[in-house]
One Martini backbone bead per residue (centre of mass of N, CA, C, O) as a GRO file, in nm:
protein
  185
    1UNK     BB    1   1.155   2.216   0.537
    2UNK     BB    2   1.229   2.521   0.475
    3UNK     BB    3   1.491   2.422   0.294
    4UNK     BB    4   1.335   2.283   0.102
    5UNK     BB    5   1.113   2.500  -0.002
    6UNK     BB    6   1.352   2.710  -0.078
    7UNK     BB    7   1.502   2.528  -0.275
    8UNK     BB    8   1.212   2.447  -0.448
    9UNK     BB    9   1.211   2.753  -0.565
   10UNK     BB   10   1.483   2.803  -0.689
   11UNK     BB   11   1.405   2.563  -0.919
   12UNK     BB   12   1.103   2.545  -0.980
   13UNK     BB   13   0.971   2.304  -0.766
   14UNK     BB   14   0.724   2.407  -0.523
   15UNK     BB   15   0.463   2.287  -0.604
   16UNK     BB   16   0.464   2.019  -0.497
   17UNK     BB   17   0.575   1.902  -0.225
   18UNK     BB   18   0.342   1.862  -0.076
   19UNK     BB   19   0.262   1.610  -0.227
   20UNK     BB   20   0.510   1.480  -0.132
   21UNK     BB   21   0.477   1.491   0.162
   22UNK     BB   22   0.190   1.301   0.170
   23UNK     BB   23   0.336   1.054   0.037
   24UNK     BB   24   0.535   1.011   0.271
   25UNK     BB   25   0.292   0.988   0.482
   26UNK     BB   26   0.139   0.741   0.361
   27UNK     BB   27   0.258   0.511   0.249
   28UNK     BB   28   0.110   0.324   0.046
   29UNK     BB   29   0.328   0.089  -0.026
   30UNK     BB   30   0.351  -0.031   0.216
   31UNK     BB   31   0.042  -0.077   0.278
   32UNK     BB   32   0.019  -0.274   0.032
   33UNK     BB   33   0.169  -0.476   0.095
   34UNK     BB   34   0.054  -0.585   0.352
   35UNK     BB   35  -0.208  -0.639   0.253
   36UNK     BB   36  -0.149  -0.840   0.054
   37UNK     BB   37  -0.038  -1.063   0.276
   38UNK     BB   38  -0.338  -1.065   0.434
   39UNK     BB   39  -0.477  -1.173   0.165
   40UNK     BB   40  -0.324  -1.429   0.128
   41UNK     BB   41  -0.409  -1.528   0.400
   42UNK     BB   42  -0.735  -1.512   0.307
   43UNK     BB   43  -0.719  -1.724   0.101
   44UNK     BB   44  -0.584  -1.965   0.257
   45UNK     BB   45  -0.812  -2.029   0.401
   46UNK     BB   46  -1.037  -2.046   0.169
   47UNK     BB   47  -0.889  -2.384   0.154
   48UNK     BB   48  -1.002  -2.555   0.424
   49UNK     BB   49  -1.347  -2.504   0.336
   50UNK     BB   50  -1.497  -2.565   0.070
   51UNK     BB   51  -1.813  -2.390   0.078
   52UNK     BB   52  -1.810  -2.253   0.329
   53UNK     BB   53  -1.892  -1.988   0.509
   54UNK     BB   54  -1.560  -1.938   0.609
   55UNK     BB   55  -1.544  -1.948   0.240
   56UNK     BB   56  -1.691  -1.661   0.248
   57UNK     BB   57  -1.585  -1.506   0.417
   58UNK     BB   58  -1.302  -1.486   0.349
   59UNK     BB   59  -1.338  -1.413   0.036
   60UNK     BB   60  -1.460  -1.106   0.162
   61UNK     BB   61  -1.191  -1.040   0.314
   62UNK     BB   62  -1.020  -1.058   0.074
   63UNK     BB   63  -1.159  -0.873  -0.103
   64UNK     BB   64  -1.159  -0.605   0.115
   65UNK     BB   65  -0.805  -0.631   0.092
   66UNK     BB   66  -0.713  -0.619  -0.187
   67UNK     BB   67  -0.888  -0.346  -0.244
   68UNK     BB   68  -0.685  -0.168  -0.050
   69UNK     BB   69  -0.444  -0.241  -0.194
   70UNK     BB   70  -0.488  -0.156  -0.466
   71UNK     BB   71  -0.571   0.120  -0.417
   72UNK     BB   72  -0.311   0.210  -0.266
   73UNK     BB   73  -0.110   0.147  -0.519
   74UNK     BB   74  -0.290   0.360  -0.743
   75UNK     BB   75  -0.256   0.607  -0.579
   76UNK     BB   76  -0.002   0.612  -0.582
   77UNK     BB   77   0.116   0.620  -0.861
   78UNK     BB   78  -0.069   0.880  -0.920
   79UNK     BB   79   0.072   1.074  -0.694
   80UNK     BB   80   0.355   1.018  -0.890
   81UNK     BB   81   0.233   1.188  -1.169
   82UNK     BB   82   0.138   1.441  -0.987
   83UNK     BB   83   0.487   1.485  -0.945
   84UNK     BB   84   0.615   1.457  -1.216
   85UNK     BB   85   0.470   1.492  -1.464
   86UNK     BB   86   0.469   1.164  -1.537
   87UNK     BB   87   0.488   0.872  -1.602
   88UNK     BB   88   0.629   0.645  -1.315
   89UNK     BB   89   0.837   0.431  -1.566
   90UNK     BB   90   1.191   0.471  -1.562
   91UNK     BB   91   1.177   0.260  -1.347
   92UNK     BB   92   1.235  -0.028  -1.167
   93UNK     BB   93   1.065   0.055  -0.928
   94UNK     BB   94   0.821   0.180  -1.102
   95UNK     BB   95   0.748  -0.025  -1.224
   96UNK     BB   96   0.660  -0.229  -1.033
   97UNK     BB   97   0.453  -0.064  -0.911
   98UNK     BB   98   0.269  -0.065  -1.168
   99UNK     BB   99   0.295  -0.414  -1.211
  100UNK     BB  100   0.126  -0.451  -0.940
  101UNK     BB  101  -0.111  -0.252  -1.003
  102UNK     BB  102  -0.224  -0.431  -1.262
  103UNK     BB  103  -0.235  -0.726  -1.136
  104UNK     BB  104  -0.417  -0.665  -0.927
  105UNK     BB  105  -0.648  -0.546  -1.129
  106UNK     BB  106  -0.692  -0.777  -1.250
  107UNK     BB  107  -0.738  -0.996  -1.043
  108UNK     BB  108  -1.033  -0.877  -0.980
  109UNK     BB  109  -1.148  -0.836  -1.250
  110UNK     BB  110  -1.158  -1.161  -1.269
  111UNK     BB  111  -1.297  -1.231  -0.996
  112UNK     BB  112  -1.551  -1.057  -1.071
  113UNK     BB  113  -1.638  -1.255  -1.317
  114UNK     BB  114  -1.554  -1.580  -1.189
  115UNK     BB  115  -1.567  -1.632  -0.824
  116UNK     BB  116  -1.332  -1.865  -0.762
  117UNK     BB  117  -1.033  -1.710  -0.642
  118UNK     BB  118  -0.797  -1.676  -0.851
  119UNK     BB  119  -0.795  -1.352  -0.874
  120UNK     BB  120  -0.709  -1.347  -0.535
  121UNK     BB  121  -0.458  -1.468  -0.587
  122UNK     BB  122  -0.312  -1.290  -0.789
  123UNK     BB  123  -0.362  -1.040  -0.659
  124UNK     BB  124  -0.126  -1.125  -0.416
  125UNK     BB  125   0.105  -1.233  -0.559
  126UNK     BB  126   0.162  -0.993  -0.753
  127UNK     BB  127   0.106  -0.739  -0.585
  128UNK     BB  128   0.311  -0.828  -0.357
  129UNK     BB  129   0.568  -0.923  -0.519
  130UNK     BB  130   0.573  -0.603  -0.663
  131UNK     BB  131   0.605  -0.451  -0.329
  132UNK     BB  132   0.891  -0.586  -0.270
  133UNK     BB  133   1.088  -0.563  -0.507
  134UNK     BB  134   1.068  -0.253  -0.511
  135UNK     BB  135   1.225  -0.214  -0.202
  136UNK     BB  136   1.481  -0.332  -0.357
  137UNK     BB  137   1.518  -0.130  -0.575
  138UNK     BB  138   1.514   0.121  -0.384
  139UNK     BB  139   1.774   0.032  -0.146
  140UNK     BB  140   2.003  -0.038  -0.363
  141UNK     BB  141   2.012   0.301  -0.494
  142UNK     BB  142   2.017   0.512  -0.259
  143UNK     BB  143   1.780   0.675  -0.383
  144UNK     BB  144   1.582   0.940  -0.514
  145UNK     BB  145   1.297   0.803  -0.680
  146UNK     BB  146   1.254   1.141  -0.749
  147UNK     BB  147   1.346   1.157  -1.084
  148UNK     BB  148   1.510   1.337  -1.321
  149UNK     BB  149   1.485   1.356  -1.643
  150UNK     BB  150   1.566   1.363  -1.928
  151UNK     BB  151   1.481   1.569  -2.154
  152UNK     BB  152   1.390   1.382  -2.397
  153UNK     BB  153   1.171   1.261  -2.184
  154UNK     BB  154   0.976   1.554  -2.113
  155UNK     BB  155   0.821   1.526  -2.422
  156UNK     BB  156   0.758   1.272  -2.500
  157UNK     BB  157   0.509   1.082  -2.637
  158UNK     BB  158   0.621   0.781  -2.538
  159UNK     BB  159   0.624   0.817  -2.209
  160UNK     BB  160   0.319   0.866  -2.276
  161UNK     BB  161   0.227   0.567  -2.383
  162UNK     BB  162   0.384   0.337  -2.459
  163UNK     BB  163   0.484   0.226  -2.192
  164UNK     BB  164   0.228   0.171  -2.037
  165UNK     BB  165   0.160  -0.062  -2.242
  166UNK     BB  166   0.416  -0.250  -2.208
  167UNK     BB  167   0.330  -0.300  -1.910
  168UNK     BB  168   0.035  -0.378  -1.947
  169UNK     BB  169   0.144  -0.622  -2.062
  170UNK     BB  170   0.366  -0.714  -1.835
  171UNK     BB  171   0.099  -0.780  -1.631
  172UNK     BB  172  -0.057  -0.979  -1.842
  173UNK     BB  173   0.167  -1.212  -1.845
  174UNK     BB  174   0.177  -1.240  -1.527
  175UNK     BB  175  -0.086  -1.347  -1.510
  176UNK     BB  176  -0.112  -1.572  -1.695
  177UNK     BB  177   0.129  -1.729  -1.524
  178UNK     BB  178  -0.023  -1.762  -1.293
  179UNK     BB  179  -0.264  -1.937  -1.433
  180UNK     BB  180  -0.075  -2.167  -1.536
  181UNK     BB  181   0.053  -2.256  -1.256
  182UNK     BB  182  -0.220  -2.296  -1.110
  183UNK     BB  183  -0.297  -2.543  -1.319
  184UNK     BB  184  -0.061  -2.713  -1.299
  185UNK     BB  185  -0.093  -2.762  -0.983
   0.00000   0.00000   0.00000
């Protein structure tokens, strides 16, 4: 700890360290990942008996196992710009994380909208997978996430601008076709 400490203040990188250690220690995206699956399953409970107690009860606690999943993954991601000084979508990775965060926080806002149990099919199936394929393409690439820009984006304003809000268009396309496959199923 003390030689990457050494090494990160001779680069001028040494201000984030702690919090990178922290992120790493906490290891949100793990723990979202996992809830998201455990909220899957309080989903699908809650079609065994429609309308029943049960049916309140599991939907209760689908619903306060996904939001639980989801701030731990908009946590990652914000403490993920808070280490990098910059929005984190620049790999397939980062991205994935960030379309995970986005589809979940939608599919819960349509659930507090509609009551249905719709959004929180939503947020358990786009948050949980694009939560497990991120770390596909983490273990694939085999290198550090936390990965130094070219220089060009590190000023550029449409890498805080654009980007995100593209990737929030792409969140919102995939919330989209997953409500148009559960209603066509």
């Amino acid at each position: 700890l003390t030689k990457i400490q050494t090494t990160a203040k001779e680069r001028g990188e040494a201000q984030q360290v702690g919090l990178e250690l922290h992120s790493i220690k906490a290891d949100y995206f793990f723990k979202a990942q996992w809830a998201f699956l455990v909220g899957l399953v309080l989903v699908g409970l809650t079609w065994i008996s429609p309308g029943s107690r049960f049916d309140k009860i599991s939907k209760l606690l689908a619903w306060l196992v996904l939001s639980y999943a989801t701030v731990l993954a908009v946590v990652g991601v914000i403490v993920r710009c808070l280490i990098m000084q910059r929005p984190p979508i620049t790999t397939l990775y980062e991205t994935m994380l960030f379309i995970g965060s986005a589809c979940a926080l939608f599919g819960l806002i349509a659930e507090w909208m509609t009551k249905r149990g719709l959004g929180l099919l939503i947020a358990a199936v786009a948050g949980g997978a694009c939560m497990f394929l991120s770390i596909q393409f983490d273990t694939a690439e085999a290198t550090d996430n936390l990965q130094q820009l070219q220089a060009v984006l590190i000023t550029n304003f449409w890498l805080s601008t654009h980007v995100p809000i593209i990737n929030l268009g792409y969140a919102a396309c995939m919330v989209a076709a997953l409500i148009s496959m559960i209603y066509f199923i």
